[in-house]
mmCIF file of C-alpha atoms in Angstrom:
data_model
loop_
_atom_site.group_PDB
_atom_site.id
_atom_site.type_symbol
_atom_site.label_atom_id
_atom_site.label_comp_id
_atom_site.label_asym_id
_atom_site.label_seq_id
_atom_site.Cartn_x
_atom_site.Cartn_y
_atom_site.Cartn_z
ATOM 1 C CA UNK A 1 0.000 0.000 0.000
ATOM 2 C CA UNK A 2 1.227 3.821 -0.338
ATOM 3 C CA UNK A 3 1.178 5.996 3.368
ATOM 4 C CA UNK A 4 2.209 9.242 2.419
ATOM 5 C CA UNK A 5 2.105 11.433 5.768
ATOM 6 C CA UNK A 6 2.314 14.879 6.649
ATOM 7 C CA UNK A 7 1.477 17.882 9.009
ATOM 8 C CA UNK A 8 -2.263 18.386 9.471
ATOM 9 C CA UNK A 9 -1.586 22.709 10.243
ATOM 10 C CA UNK A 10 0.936 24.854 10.789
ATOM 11 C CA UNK A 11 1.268 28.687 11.270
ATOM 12 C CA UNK A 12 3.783 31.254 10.239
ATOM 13 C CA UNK A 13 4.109 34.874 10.130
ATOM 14 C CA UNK A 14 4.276 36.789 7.161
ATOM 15 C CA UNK A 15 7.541 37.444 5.537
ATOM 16 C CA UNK A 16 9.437 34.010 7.696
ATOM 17 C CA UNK A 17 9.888 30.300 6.151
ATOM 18 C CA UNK A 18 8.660 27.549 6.612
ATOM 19 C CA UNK A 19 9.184 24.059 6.076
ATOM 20 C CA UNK A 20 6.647 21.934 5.550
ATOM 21 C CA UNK A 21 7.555 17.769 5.466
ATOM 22 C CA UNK A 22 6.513 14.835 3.955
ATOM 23 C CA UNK A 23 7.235 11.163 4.473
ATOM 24 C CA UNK A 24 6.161 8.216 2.192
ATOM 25 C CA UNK A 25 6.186 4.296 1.930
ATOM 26 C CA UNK A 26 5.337 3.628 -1.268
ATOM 27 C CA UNK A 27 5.373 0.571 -3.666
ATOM 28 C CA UNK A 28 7.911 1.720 -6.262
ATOM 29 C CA UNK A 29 8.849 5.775 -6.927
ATOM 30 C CA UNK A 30 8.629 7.778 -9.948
ATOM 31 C CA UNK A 31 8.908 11.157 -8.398
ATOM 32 C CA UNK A 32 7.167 13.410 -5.896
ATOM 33 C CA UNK A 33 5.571 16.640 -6.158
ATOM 34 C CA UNK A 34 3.868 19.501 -4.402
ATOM 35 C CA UNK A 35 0.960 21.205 -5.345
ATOM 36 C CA UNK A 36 -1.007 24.377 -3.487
ATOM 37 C CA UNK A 37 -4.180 24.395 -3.445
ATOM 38 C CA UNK A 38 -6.819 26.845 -2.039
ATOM 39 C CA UNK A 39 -10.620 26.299 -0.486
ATOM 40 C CA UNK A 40 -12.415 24.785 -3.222
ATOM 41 C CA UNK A 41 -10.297 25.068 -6.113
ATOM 42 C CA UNK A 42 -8.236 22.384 -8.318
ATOM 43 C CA UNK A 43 -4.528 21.921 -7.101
ATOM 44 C CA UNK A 44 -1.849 24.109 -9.024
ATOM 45 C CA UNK A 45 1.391 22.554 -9.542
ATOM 46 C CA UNK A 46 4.545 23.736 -7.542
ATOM 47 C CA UNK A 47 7.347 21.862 -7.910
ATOM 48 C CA UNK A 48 8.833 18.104 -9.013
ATOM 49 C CA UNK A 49 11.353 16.007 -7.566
ATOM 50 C CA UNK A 50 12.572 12.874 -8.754
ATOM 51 C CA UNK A 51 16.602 12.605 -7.790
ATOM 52 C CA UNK A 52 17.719 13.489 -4.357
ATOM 53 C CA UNK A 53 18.558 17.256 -3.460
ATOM 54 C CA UNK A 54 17.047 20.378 -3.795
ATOM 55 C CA UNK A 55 15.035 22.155 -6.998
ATOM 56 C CA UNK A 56 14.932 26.209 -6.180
ATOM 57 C CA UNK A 57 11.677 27.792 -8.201
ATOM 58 C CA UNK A 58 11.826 31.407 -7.104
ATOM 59 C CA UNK A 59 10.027 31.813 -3.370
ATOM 60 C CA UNK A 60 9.279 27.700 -3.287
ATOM 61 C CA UNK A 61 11.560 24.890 -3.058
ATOM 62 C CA UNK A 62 11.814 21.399 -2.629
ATOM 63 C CA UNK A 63 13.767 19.054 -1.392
ATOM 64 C CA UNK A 64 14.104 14.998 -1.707
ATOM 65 C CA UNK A 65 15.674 12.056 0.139
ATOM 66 C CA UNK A 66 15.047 8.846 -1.845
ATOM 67 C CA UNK A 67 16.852 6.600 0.489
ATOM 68 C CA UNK A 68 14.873 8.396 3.662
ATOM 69 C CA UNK A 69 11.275 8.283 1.696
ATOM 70 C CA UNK A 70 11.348 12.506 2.655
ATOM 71 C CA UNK A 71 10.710 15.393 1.296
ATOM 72 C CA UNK A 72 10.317 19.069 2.106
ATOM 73 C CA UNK A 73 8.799 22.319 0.484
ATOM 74 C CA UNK A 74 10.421 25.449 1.920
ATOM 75 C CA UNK A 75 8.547 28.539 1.694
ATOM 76 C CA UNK A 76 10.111 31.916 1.990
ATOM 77 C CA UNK A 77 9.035 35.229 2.288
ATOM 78 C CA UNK A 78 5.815 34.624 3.035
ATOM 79 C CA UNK A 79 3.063 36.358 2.094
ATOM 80 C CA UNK A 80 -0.407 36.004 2.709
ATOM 81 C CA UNK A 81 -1.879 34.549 -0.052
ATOM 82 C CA UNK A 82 0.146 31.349 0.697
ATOM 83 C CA UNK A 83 -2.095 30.163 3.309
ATOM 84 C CA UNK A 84 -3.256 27.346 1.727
ATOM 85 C CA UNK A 85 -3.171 23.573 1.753
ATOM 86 C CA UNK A 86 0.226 21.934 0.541
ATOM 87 C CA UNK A 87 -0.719 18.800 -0.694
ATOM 88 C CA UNK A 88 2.250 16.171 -1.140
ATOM 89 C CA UNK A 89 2.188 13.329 -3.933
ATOM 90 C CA UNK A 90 3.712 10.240 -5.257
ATOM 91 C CA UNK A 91 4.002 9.411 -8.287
ATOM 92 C CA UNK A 92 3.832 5.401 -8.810
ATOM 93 C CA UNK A 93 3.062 2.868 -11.804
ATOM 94 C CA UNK A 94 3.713 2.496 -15.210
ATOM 95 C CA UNK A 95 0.824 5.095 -15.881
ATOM 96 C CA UNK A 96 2.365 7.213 -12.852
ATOM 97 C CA UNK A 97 -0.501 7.012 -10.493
ATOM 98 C CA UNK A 98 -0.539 9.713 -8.482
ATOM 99 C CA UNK A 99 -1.237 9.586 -4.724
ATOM 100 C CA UNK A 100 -1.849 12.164 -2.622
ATOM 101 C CA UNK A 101 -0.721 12.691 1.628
ATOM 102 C CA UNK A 102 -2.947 14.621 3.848
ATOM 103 C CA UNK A 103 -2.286 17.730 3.167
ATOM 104 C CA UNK A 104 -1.223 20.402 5.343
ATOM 105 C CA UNK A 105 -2.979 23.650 6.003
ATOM 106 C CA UNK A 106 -0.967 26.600 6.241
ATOM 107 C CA UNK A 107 -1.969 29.777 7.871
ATOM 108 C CA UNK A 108 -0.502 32.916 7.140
ATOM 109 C CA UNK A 109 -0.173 35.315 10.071
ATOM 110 C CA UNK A 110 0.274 39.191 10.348
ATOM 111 C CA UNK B 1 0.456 25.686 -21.393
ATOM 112 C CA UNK B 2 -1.559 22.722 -21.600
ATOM 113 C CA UNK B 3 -5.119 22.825 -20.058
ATOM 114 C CA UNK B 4 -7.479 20.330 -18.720
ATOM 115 C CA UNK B 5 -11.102 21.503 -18.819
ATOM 116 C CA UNK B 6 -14.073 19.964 -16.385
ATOM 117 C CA UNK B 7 -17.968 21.074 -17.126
ATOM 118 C CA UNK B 8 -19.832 21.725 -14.894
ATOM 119 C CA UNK B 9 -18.118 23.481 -12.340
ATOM 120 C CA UNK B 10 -20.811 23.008 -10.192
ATOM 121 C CA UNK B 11 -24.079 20.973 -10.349
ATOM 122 C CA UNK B 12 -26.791 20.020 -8.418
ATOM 123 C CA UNK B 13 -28.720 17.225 -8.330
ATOM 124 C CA UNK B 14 -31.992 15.298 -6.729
ATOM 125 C CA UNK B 15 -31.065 11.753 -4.708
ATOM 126 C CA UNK B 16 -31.697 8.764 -7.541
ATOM 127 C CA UNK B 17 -30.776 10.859 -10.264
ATOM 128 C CA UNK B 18 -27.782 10.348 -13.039
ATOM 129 C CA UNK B 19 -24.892 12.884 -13.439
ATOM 130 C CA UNK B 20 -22.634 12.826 -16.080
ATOM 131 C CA UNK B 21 -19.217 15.319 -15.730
ATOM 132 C CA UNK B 22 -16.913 15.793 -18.833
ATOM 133 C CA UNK B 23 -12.866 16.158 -19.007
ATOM 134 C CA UNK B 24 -10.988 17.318 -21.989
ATOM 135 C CA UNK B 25 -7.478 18.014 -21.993
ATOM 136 C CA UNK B 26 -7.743 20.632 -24.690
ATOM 137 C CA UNK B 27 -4.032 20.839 -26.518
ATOM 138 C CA UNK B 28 -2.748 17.688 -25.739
ATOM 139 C CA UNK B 29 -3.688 13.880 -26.439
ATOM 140 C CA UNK B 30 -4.427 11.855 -23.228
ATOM 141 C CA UNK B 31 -4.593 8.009 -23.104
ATOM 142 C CA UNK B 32 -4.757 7.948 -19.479
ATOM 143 C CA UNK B 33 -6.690 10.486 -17.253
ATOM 144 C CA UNK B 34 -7.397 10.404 -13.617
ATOM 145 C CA UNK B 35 -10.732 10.780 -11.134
ATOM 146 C CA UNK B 36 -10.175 12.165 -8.062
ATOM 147 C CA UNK B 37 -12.797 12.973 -4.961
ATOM 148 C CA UNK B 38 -12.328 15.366 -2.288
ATOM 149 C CA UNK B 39 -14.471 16.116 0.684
ATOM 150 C CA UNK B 40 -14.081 19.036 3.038
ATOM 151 C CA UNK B 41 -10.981 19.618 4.307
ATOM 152 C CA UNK B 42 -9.635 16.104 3.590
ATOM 153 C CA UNK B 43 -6.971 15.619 0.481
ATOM 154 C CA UNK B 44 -7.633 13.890 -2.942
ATOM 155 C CA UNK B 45 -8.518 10.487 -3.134
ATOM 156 C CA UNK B 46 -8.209 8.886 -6.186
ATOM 157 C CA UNK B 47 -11.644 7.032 -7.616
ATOM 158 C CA UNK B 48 -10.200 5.469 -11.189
ATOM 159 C CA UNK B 49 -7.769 5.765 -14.034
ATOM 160 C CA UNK B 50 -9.896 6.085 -17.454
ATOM 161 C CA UNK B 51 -7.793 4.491 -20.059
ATOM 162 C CA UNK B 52 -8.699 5.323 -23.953
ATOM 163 C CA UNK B 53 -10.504 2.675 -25.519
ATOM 164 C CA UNK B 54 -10.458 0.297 -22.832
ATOM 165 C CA UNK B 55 -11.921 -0.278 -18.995
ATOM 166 C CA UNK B 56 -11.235 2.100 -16.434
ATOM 167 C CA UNK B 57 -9.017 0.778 -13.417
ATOM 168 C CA UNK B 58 -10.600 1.600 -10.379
ATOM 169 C CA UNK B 59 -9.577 1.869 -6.523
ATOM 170 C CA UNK B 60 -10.352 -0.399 -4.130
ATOM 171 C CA UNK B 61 -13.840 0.519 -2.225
ATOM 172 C CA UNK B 62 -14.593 2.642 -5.327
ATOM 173 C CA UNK B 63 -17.645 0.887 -7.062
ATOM 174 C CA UNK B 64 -17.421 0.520 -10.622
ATOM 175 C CA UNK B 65 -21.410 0.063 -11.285
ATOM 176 C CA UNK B 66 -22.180 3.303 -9.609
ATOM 177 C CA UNK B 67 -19.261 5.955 -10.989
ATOM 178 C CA UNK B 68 -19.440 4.830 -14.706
ATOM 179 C CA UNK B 69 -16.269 6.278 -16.676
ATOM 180 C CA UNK B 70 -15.678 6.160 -20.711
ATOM 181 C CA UNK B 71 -12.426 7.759 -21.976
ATOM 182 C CA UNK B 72 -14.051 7.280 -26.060
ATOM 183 C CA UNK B 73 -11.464 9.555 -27.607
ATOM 184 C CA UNK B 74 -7.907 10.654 -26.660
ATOM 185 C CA UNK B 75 -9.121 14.140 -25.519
ATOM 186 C CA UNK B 76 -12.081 13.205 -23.487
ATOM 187 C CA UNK B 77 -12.953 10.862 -20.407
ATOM 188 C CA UNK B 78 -16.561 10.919 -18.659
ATOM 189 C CA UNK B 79 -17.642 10.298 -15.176
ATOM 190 C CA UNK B 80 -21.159 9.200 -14.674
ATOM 191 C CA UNK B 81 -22.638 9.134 -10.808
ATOM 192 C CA UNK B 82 -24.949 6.852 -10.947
ATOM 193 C CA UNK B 83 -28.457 7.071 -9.076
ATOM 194 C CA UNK B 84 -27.050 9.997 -7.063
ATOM 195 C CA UNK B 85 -27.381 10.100 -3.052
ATOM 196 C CA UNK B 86 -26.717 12.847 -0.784
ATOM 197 C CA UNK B 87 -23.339 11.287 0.698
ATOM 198 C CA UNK B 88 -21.829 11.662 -3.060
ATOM 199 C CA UNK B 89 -21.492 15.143 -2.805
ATOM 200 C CA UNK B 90 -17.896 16.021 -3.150
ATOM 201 C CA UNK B 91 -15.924 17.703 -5.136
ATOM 202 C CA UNK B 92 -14.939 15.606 -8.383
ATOM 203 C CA UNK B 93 -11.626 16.551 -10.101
ATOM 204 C CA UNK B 94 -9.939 15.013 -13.324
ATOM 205 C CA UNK B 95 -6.572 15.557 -13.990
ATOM 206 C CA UNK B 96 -4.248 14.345 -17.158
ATOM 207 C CA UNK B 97 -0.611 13.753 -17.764
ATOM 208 C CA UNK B 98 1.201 15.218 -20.955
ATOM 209 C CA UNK B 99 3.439 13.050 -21.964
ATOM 210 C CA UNK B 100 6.620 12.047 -20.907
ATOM 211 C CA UNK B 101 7.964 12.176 -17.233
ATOM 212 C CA UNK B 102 8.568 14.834 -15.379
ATOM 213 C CA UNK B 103 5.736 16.578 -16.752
ATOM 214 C CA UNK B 104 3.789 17.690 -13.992
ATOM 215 C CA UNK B 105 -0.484 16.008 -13.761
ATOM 216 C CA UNK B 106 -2.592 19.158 -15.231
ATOM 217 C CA UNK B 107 -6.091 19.281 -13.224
ATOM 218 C CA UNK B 108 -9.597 20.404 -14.648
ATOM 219 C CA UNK B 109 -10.907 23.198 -12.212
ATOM 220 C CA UNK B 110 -12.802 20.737 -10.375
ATOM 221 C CA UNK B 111 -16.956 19.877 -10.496
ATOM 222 C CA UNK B 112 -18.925 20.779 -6.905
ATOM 223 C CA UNK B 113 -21.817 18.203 -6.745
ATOM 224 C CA UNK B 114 -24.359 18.538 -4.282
ATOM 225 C CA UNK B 115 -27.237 16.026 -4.115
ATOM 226 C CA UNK B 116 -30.407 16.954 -2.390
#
């Protein structure tokens, strides 16, 4: 089975970072990937990982650990319209299945 | 960019009643396309994969009689609930992948059903 498992909330100030994580047990690994997605509208894609290390994409980036089954999204410079949830996914399967954590609801504080 | 369209965005329905929601990926081809449900505040869970000219392959728990999916053409999968009940409201998403890897999975905007 796939467990893909991360924070249900967190809270940050406006203008900080924050890290949010995400740990998965999956049955085979074609890459993992981030999305944002606000109160009843479709996901929008933020970033891709597939080899270990860190991809950089302006104010977002993420970070992967194959051999740990981790990754991390690092938000900087916060702003306000990033509260959101941060949904985490695997991507498994021939036809790349995609499976989604949680997702973790960030709030964005004055 | 590539775009995946949904219709309706929103639709609402009477208990025992049929609903059928639409998913084109409109500048791309698509063999495989993906059905995902949401309900509040929970993530995506994914209902099927709609495969182009043959049978959808569907989740465990997710029954096959009741959310009926066609993918006829390479640009177009369907989702049919099936005699509707109020604990089906959700909100229904498709998404597609261009192809190749890396690529990231393109979502329609997402269908809001409500069944009264």
């Amino acid at each position: 089975g796939q467990n893909i498992d991360q924070p249900t909330e967190m809270t940050a100030t406006e203008g900080a970072i924050v890290q949010i994580n995400c740990t998965y047990q999956t049955s085979g690994f074609n890459g993992l990937f981030w999305y944002q997605q606000h109160a009843g509208e479709a996901p929008t894609f933020l970033s891709y990982n597939v080899l270990d290390g860190l991809e950089e994409k302006g104010r977002f980036s993420s970070f992967l650990s194959r051999s740990k089954g981790y990754s991390y999204l690092l938000l900087k410079e916060l702003q306000m319209k990033d509260s959101a949830s941060y949904l985490c996914a695997v991507a498994t399967g021939g036809g790349n299945k995609l499976t989604f954590g949680t997702g973790t609801q960030l709030k964005v504080e004055l | 960019g590539a775009v995946v369209s949904q219709h309706p965005s929103w639709v609402i329905c009477k208990s025992g009643t049929s609903v059928k929601i639409e998913c084109r990926s409109l500048d791309f081809q698509a063999t495989t396309m993906f059905w995902y449900r949401q309900f509040p505040k929970q993530s995506l869970m994914l209902m099927a994969t709609s495969n182009e000219g043959s049978k959808a392959t569907y989740e465990q728990g997710v029954e096959k009689d009741k959310f009926l999916i066609n993918h006829a053409s390479l640009t177009l999968s369907t989702l049919t609930v099936t005699s509707a009940h109020p604990e089906d409201s959700s909100f229904y998403i498709c998404s597609a992948w261009r192809t190749g890897m890396g690529s990231p999975l393109h979502f329609g905007n997402g269908t809001r059903l409500t069944v009264t």
